[in-house]
Short mmCIF file of C-alpha atoms and ligand atoms in Angstrom, two decimals:
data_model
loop_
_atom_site.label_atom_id
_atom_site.label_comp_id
_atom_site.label_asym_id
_atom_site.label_seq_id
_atom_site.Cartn_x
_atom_site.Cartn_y
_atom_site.Cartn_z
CA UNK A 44 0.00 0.00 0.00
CA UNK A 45 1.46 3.44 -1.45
CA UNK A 46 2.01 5.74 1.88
CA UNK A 47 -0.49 8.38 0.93
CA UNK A 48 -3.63 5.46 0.86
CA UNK A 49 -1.64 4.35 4.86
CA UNK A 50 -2.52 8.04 5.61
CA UNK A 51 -6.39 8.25 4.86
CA UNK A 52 -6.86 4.73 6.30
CA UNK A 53 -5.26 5.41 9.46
CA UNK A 54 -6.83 7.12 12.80
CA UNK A 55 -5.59 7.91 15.72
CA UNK A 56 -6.21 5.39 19.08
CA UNK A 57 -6.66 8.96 21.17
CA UNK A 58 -5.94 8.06 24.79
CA UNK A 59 -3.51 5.04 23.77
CA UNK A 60 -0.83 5.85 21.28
CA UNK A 61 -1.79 2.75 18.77
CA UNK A 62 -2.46 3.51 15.46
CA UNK A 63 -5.46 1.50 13.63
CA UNK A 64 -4.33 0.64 10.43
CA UNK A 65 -6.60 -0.49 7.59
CA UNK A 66 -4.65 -3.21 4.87
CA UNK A 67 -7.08 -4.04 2.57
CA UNK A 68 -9.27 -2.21 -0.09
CA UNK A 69 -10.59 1.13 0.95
CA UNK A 70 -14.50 0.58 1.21
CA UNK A 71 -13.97 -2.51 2.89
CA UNK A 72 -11.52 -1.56 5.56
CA UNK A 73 -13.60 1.22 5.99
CA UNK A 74 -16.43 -0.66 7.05
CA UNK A 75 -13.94 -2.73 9.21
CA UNK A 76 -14.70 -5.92 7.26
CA UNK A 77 -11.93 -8.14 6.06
CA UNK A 78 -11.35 -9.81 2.67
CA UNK A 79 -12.33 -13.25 1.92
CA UNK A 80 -10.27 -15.40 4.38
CA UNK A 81 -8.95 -12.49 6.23
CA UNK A 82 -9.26 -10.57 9.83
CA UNK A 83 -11.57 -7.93 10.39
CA UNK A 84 -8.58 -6.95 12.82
CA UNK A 85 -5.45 -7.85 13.44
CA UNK A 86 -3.39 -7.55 16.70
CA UNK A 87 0.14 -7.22 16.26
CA UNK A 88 3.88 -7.95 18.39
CA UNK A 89 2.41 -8.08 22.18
CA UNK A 90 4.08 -10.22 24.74
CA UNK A 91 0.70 -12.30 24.87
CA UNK A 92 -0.03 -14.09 28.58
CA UNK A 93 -3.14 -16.35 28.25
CA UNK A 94 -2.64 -18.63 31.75
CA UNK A 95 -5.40 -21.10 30.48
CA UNK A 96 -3.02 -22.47 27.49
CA UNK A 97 -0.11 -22.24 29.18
CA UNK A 98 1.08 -19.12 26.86
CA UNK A 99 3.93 -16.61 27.37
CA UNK A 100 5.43 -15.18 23.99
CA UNK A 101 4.83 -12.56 21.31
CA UNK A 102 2.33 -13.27 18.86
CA UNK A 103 -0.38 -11.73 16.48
CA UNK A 104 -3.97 -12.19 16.98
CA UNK A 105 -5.74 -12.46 13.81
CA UNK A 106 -10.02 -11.81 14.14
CA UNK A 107 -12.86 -12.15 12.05
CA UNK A 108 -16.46 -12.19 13.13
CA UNK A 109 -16.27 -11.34 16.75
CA UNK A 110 -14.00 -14.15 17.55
CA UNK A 111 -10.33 -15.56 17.42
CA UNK A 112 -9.34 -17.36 14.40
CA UNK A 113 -6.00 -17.22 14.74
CA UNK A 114 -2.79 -16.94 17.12
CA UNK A 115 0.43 -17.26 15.97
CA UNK A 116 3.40 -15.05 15.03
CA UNK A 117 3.67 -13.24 11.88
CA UNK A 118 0.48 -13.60 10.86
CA UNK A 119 0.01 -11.86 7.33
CA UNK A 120 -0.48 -8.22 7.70
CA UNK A 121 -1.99 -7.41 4.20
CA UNK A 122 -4.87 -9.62 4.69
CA UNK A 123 -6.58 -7.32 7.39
CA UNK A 124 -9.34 -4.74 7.67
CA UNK A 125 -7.80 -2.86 10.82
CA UNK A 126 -4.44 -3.45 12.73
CA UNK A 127 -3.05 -2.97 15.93
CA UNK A 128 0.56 -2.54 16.57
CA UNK A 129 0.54 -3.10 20.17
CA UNK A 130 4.36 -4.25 20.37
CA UNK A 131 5.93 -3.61 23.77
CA UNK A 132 2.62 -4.41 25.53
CA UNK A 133 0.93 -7.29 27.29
CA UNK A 134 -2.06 -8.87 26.21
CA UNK A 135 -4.37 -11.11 28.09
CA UNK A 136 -7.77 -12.77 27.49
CA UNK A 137 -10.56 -9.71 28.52
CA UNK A 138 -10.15 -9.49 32.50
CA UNK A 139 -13.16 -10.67 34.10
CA UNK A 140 -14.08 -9.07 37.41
CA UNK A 141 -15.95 -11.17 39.35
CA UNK A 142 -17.05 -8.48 41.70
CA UNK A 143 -18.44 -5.08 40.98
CA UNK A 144 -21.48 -2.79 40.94
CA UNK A 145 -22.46 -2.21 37.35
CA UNK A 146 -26.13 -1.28 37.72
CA UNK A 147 -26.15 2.83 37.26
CA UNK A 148 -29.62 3.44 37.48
CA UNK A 149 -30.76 0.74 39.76
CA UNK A 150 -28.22 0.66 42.76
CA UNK A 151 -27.53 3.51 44.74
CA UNK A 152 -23.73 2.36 43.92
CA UNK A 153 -23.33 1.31 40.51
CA UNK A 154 -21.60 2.71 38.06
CA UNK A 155 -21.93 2.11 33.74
CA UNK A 156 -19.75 -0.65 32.51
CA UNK A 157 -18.90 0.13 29.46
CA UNK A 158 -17.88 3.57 30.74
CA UNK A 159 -15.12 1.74 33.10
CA UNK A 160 -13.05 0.35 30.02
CA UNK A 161 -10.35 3.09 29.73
CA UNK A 162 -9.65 2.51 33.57
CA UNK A 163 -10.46 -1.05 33.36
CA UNK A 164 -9.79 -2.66 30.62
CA UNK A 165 -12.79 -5.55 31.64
CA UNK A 166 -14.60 -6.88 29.02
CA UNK A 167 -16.36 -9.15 31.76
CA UNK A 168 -18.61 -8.20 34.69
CA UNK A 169 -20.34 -9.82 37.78
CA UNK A 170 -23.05 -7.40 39.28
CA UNK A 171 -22.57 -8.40 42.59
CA UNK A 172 -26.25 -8.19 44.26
CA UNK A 173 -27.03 -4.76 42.57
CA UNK A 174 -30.34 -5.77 41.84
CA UNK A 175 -32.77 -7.90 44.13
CA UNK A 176 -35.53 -10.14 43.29
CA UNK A 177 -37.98 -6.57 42.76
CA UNK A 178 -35.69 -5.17 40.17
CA UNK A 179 -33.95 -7.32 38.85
CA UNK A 180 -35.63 -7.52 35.45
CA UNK A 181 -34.95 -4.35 34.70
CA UNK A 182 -31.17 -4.95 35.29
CA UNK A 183 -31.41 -7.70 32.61
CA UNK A 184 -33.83 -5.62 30.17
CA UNK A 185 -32.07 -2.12 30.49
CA UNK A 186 -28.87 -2.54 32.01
CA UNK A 187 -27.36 -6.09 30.70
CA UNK A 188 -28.85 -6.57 27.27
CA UNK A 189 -27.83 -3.26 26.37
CA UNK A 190 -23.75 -3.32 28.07
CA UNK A 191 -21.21 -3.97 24.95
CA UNK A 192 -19.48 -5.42 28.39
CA UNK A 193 -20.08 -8.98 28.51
CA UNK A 194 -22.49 -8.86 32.09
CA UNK A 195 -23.60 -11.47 34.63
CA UNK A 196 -24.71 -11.42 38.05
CA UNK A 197 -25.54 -12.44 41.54
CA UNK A 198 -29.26 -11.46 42.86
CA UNK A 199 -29.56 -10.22 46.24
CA UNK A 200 -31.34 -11.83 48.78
CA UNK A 201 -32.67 -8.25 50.06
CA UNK A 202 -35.42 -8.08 47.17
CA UNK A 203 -34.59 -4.40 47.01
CA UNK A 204 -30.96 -5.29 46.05
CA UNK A 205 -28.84 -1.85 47.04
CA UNK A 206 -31.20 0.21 45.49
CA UNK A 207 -31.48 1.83 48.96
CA UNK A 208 -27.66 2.32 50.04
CA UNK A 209 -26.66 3.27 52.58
CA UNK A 210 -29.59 1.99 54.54
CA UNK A 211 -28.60 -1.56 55.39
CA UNK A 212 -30.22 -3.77 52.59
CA UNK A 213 -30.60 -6.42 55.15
CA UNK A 214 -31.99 -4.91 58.67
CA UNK A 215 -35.24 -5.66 58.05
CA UNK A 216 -35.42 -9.57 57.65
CA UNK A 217 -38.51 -9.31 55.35
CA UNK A 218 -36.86 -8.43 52.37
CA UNK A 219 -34.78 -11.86 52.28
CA UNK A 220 -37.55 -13.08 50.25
CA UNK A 221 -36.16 -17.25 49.57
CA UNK A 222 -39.04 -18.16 47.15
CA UNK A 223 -38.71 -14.63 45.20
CA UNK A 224 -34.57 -14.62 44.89
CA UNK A 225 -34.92 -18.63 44.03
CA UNK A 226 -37.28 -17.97 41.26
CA UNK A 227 -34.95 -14.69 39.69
CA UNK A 228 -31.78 -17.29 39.69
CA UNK A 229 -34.55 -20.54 38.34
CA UNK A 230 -35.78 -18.41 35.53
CA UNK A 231 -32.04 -16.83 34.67
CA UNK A 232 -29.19 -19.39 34.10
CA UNK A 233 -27.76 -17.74 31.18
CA UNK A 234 -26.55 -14.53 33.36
CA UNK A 235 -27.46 -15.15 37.15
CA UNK A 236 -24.52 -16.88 39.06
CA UNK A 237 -26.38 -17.57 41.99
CA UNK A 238 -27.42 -15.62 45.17
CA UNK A 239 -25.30 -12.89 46.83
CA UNK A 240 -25.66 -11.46 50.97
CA UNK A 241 -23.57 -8.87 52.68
CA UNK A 242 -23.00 -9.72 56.03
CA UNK A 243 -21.72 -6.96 57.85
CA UNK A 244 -23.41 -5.03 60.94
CA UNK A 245 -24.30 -2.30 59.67
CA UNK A 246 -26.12 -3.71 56.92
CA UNK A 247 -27.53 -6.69 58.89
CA UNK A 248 -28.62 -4.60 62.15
CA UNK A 249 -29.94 -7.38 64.71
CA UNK A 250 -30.34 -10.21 62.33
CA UNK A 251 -27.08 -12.24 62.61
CA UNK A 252 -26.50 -14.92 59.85
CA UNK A 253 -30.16 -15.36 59.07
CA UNK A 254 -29.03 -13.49 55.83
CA UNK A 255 -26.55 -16.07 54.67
CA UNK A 256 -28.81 -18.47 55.69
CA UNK A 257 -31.69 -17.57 53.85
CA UNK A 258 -29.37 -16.74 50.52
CA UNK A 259 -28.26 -20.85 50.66
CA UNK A 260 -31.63 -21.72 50.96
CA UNK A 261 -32.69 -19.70 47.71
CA UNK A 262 -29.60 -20.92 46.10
CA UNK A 263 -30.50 -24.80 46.16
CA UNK A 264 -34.27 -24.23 46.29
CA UNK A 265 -33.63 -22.62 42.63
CA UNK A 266 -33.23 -25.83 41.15
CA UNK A 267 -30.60 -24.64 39.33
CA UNK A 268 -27.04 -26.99 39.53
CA UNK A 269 -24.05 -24.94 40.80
CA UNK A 270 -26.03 -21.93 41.61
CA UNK A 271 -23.71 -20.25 44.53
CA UNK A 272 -23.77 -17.90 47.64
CA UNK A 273 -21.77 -14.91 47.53
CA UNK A 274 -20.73 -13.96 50.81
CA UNK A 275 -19.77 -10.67 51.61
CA UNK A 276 -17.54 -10.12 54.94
CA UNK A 277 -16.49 -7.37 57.27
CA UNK A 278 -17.39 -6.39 60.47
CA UNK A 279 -19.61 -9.88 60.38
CA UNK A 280 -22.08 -10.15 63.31
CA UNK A 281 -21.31 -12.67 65.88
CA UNK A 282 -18.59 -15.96 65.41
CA UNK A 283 -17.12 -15.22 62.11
CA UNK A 284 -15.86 -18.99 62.10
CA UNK A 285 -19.96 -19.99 62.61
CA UNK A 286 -20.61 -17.69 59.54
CA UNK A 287 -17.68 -19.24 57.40
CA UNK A 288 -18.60 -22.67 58.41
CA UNK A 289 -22.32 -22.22 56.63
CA UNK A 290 -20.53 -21.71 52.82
CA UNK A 291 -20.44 -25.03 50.92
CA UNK A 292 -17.69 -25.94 48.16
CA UNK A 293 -17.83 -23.30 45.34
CA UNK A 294 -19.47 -20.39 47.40
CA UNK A 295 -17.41 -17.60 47.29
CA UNK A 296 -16.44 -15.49 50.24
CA UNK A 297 -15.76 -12.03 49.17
CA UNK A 298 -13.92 -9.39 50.85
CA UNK A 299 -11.54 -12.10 52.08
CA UNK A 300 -8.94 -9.84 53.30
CA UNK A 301 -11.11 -6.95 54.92
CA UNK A 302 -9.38 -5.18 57.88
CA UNK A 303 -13.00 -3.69 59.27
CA UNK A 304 -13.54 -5.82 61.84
CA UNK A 305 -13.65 -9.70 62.74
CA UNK A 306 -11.55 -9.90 60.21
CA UNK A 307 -10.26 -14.08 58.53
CA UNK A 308 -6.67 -12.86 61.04
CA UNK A 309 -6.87 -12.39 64.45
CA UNK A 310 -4.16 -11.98 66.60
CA UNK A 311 -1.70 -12.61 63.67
CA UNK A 312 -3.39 -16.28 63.16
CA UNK A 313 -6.02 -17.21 60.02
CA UNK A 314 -8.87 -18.33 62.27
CA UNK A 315 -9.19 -22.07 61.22
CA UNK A 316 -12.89 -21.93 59.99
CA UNK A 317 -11.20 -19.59 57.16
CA UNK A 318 -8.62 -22.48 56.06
CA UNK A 319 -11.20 -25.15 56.57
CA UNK A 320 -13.72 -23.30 54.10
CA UNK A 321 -10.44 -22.81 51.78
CA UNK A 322 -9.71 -26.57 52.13
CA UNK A 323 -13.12 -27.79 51.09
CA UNK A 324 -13.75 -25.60 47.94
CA UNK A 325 -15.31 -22.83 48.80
CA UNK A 326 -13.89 -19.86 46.71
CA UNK A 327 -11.41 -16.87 47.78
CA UNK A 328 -12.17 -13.84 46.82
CA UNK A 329 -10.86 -10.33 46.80
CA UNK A 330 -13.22 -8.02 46.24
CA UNK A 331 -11.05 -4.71 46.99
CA UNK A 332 -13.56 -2.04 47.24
CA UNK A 333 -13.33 1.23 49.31
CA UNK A 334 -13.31 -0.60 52.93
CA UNK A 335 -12.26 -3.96 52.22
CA UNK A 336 -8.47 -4.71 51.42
CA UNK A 337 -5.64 -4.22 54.04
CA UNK A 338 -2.05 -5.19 53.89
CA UNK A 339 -1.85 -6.48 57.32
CA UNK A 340 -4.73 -9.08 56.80
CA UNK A 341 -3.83 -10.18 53.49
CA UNK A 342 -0.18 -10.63 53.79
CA UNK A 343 -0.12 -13.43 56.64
CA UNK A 344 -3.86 -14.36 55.90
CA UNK A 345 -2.01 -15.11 52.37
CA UNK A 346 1.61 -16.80 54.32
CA UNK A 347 -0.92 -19.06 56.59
CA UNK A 348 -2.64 -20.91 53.14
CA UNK A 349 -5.85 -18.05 52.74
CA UNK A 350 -4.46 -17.85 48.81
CA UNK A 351 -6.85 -15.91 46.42
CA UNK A 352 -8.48 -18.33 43.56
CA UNK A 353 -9.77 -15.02 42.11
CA UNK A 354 -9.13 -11.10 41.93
CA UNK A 355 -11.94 -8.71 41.78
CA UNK A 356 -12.42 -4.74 42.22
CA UNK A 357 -15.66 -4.32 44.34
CA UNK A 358 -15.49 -1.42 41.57
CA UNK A 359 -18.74 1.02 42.70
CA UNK A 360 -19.59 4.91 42.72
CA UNK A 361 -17.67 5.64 46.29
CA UNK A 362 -14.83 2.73 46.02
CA UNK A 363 -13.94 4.35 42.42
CA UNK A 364 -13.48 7.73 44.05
CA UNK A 365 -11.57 6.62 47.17
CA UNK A 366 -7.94 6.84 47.20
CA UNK A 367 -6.96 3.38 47.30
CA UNK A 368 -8.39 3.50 43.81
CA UNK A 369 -9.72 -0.21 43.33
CA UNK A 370 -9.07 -0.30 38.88
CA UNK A 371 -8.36 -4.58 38.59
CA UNK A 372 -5.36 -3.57 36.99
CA UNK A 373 -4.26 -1.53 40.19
CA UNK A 374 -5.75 -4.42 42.16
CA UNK A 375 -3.95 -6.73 40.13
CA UNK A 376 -0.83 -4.59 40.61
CA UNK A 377 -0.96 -4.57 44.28
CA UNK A 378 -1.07 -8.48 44.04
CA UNK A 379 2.44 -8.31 41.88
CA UNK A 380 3.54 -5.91 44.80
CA UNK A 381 2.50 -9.00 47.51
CA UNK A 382 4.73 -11.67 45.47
CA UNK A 383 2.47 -13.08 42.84
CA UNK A 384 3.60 -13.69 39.69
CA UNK A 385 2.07 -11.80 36.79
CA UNK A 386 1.19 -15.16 35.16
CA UNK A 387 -0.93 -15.46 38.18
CA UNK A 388 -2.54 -12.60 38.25
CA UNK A 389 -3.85 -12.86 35.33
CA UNK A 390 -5.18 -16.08 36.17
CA UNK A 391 -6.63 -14.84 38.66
CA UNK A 392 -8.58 -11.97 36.48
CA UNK A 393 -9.10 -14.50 33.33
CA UNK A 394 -9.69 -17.96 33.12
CA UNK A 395 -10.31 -18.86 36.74
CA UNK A 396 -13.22 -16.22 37.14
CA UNK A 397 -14.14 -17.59 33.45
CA UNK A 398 -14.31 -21.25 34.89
CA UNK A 399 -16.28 -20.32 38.02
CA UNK A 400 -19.07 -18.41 35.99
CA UNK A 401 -19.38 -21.53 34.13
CA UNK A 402 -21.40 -20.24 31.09
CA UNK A 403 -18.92 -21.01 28.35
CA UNK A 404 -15.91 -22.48 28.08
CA UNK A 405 -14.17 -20.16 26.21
CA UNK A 406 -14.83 -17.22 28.83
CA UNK A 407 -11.33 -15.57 29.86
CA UNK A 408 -9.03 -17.78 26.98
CA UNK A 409 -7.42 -16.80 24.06
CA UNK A 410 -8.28 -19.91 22.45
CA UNK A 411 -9.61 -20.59 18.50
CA UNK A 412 -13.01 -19.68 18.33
CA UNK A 413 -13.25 -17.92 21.73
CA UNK A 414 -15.18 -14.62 21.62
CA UNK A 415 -12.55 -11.51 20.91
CA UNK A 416 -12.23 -10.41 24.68
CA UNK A 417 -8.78 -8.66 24.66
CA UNK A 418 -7.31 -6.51 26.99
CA UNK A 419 -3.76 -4.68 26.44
CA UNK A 420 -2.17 -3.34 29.32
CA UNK A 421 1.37 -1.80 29.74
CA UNK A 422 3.40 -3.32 32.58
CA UNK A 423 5.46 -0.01 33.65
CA UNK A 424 8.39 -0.77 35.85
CA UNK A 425 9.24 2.18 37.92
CA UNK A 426 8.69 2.70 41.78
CA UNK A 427 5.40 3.29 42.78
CA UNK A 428 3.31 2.99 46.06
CA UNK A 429 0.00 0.93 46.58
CA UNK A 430 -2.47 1.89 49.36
CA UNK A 431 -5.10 -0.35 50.49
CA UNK A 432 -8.05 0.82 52.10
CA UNK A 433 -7.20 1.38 55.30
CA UNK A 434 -4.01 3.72 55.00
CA UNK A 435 -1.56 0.96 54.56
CA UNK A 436 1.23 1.47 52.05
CA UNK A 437 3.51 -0.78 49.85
CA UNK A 438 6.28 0.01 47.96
CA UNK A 439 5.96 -1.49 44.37
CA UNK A 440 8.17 -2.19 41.15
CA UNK A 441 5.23 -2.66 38.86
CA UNK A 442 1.96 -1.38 37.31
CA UNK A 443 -0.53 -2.54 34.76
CA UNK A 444 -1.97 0.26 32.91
CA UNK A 445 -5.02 -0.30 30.84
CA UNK A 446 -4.23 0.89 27.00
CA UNK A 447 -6.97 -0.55 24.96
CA UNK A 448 -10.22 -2.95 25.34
CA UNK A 449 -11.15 -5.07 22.69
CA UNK A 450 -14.90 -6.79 22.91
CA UNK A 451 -16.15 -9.26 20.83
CA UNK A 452 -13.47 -7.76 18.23
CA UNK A 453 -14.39 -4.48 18.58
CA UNK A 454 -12.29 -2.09 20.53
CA UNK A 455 -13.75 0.06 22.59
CA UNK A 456 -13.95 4.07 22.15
CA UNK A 457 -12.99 3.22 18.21
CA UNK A 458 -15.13 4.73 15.88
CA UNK A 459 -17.84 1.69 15.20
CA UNK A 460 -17.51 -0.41 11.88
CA UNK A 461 -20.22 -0.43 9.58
CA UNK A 462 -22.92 -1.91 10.32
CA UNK A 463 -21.69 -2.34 14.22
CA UNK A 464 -22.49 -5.41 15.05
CA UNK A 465 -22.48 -5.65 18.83
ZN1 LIG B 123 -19.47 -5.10 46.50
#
């Protein structure tokens, strides 16, 4: 292609510094299509980290209709629509947060998803409990179908999910409706995970661990196979070991590492109950937020066995604007900061969070024929320090900075191809 065609096809990437380059013939490359047997778009010359095939090496990514056809080096750059150089970055599989408050209109915390992606770079979402049993259709009608982020979610046993934060959700007991958050996750197994509780005083007021006990009841009176409890912790009412002890294999305790109170360390030592949940399958969480990470929990809750299976953000209106600043890359970051590899990390924020939402098995891969969920990130090595969210600081070498989000093929904030698709 003569240079003067390269200059008319190409536009700028705005807050990233990647150019989009179209290869083929004009009208098609403008519409973003490819030619016969070509990509719609082509990634080019990242260090490319997918944990769930093992992968660590630079490599194109070649797309055509939404999904990965092809990942390999040197793939042919004349045969595609649009191209992105991204050499000198890292890609993984789109992050997938398995924690965070995506429903803007309906919870008094939630925040637009698609909005998040320049901070983010998540093509995935779990709507932690945003919406209850009362509202939760209009989470799925105006809020999910219409997110270019891929969405799911866990219903709230309160049936007014946090629609009235900061009034505890849960203080009076007659909004943990069973029958009414059983029949939301029954009549929902394409996007609802299973049944989430917050279980904090504040929120629960006099009523204990009759919410946890009421969200496992709704959770295997759906019917549905799998369907889980999300457990919220920090500042729990009562025996926090009783509490831990009611979570069966692949529940998910969330806030893991919270510092606000009867916290999973006391006195130094992981109470046992948090081990023995760990032991028998029941999933560790993050779930960062604005109140709910410290240093001094997670480092020798981490030492005594308490590992994470999964990082999440607890991204929401007041965590985003605190100053521990709860991004999952900056999450993820602080977890390169407390000794994990970034192999890990991004298992943690890909495949494993993929794998436990169970809706399809290419979720959080780079694999052939998975759906084009990319994220590239910069890894910037210079000193920086991480705060958690109660004042705690940590010196760190590394940070992942978000530089473009790809869904479905499509990155975001790109002018749309023609016609856009999804
Ligand atoms: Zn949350």
């Amino acid at each position: 292609m003569d240079h003067k065609r390269r200059k008319l096809l190409q536009y700028s990437i705005g807050v990233a510094s990647l150019p989009i380059i179209g290869a083929v013939g004009p009208s098609l490359a403008q519409q973003g299509l490819s030619a016969p047997g070509g990509y719609d778009l082509l990634v080019t010359g990242a260090r490319v980290i997918d944990p769930s095939q093992n992968l660590d090496s630079i490599m194109d990514i070649g797309i055509r209709n939404g999904r990965i056809v092809d990942i390999q080096k040197d793939l042919p750059r004349d045969k595609a629509a649009q191209q992105i150089n991204a050499s000198g970055k890292i890609i993984t599989p789109g992050l997938v947060d398995l924690h965070a408050h995506t429903y803007p209109q309906g919870s008094a915390i939630g925040l637009p998803a698609d909005e998040l992606a320049p901070f983010t770079a998540t093509t995935t979402y779990v709507s932690a409990g945003d919406a209850g049993g009362n509202n939760f259709s209009a989470f799925k009608h105006f809020i999910q179908a219409q997110a270019r982020s891929r969405m799911f979610a866990f219903v709230h046993i309160s049936s007014i999910g946090l629609a009235g934060y900061p009034i505890g959700e849960m203080k009076n007991i007659d909004y943990a409706n069973i029958d009414l958050a059983a029949r939301v996750v029954n009549e929902n197994p394409d996007i609802v995970l299973g049944v989430k509780v917050r279980e904090t005083l504040d929120v629960v007021g006099e009523n204990g661990i009759e919410p946890l006990r009421r969200a496992r009841m709704a959770a295997e009176r759906s019917g549905v196979k799998g369907a889980r409890v999300m457990c919220h912790i920090g500042n729990a009412p009562g025996d926090l070991g009783a509490l831990l002890d009611l979570l069966r294999p692949g529940d998910i305790l969330t806030h893991a590492y919270s510092g606000a109170g009867n916290n999973t360390v006391q006195n130094g030592k992981l109470i046992l109950a948090a081990l023995e949940a760990k032991k028998r399958g029941v999933i560790i969480d993050v779930g960062h937020g604005g109140g709910s990470f410290d240093f001094t929990i997670a480092e020798p809750a981490i030492q005594q066995g308490l590992i994470p299976d999964t990082i999440s953000s607890d991204i929401h209106a007041f965590s985003g604007n605190s100053p521990s600043v709860p991004y999952l890359p900056n999450v993820m970051s602080k977890f390169l900061t407390l000794g994990f590899s970034l192999n890990e990390v991004i298992a943690m924020t890909t495949n494993r969070p993929g794998v436990i939402i169970n809706r399809d098995p290419l979720l959080g891969t780079l694999k052939k024929n998975a759906a084009a969920d990319i994220s590239i990130l910069d890894l910037v090595e210079k000193p920086v320090e991480w705060l958690d969210t109660r004042g705690n600081k940590r010196p760190g070498m590394y940070s992942l900075v978000p530089v473009q989000t790809i869904r479905a093929g499509r990155p975001f904030g790109r002018p749309y191809v023609s016609p856009f698709g999804y």
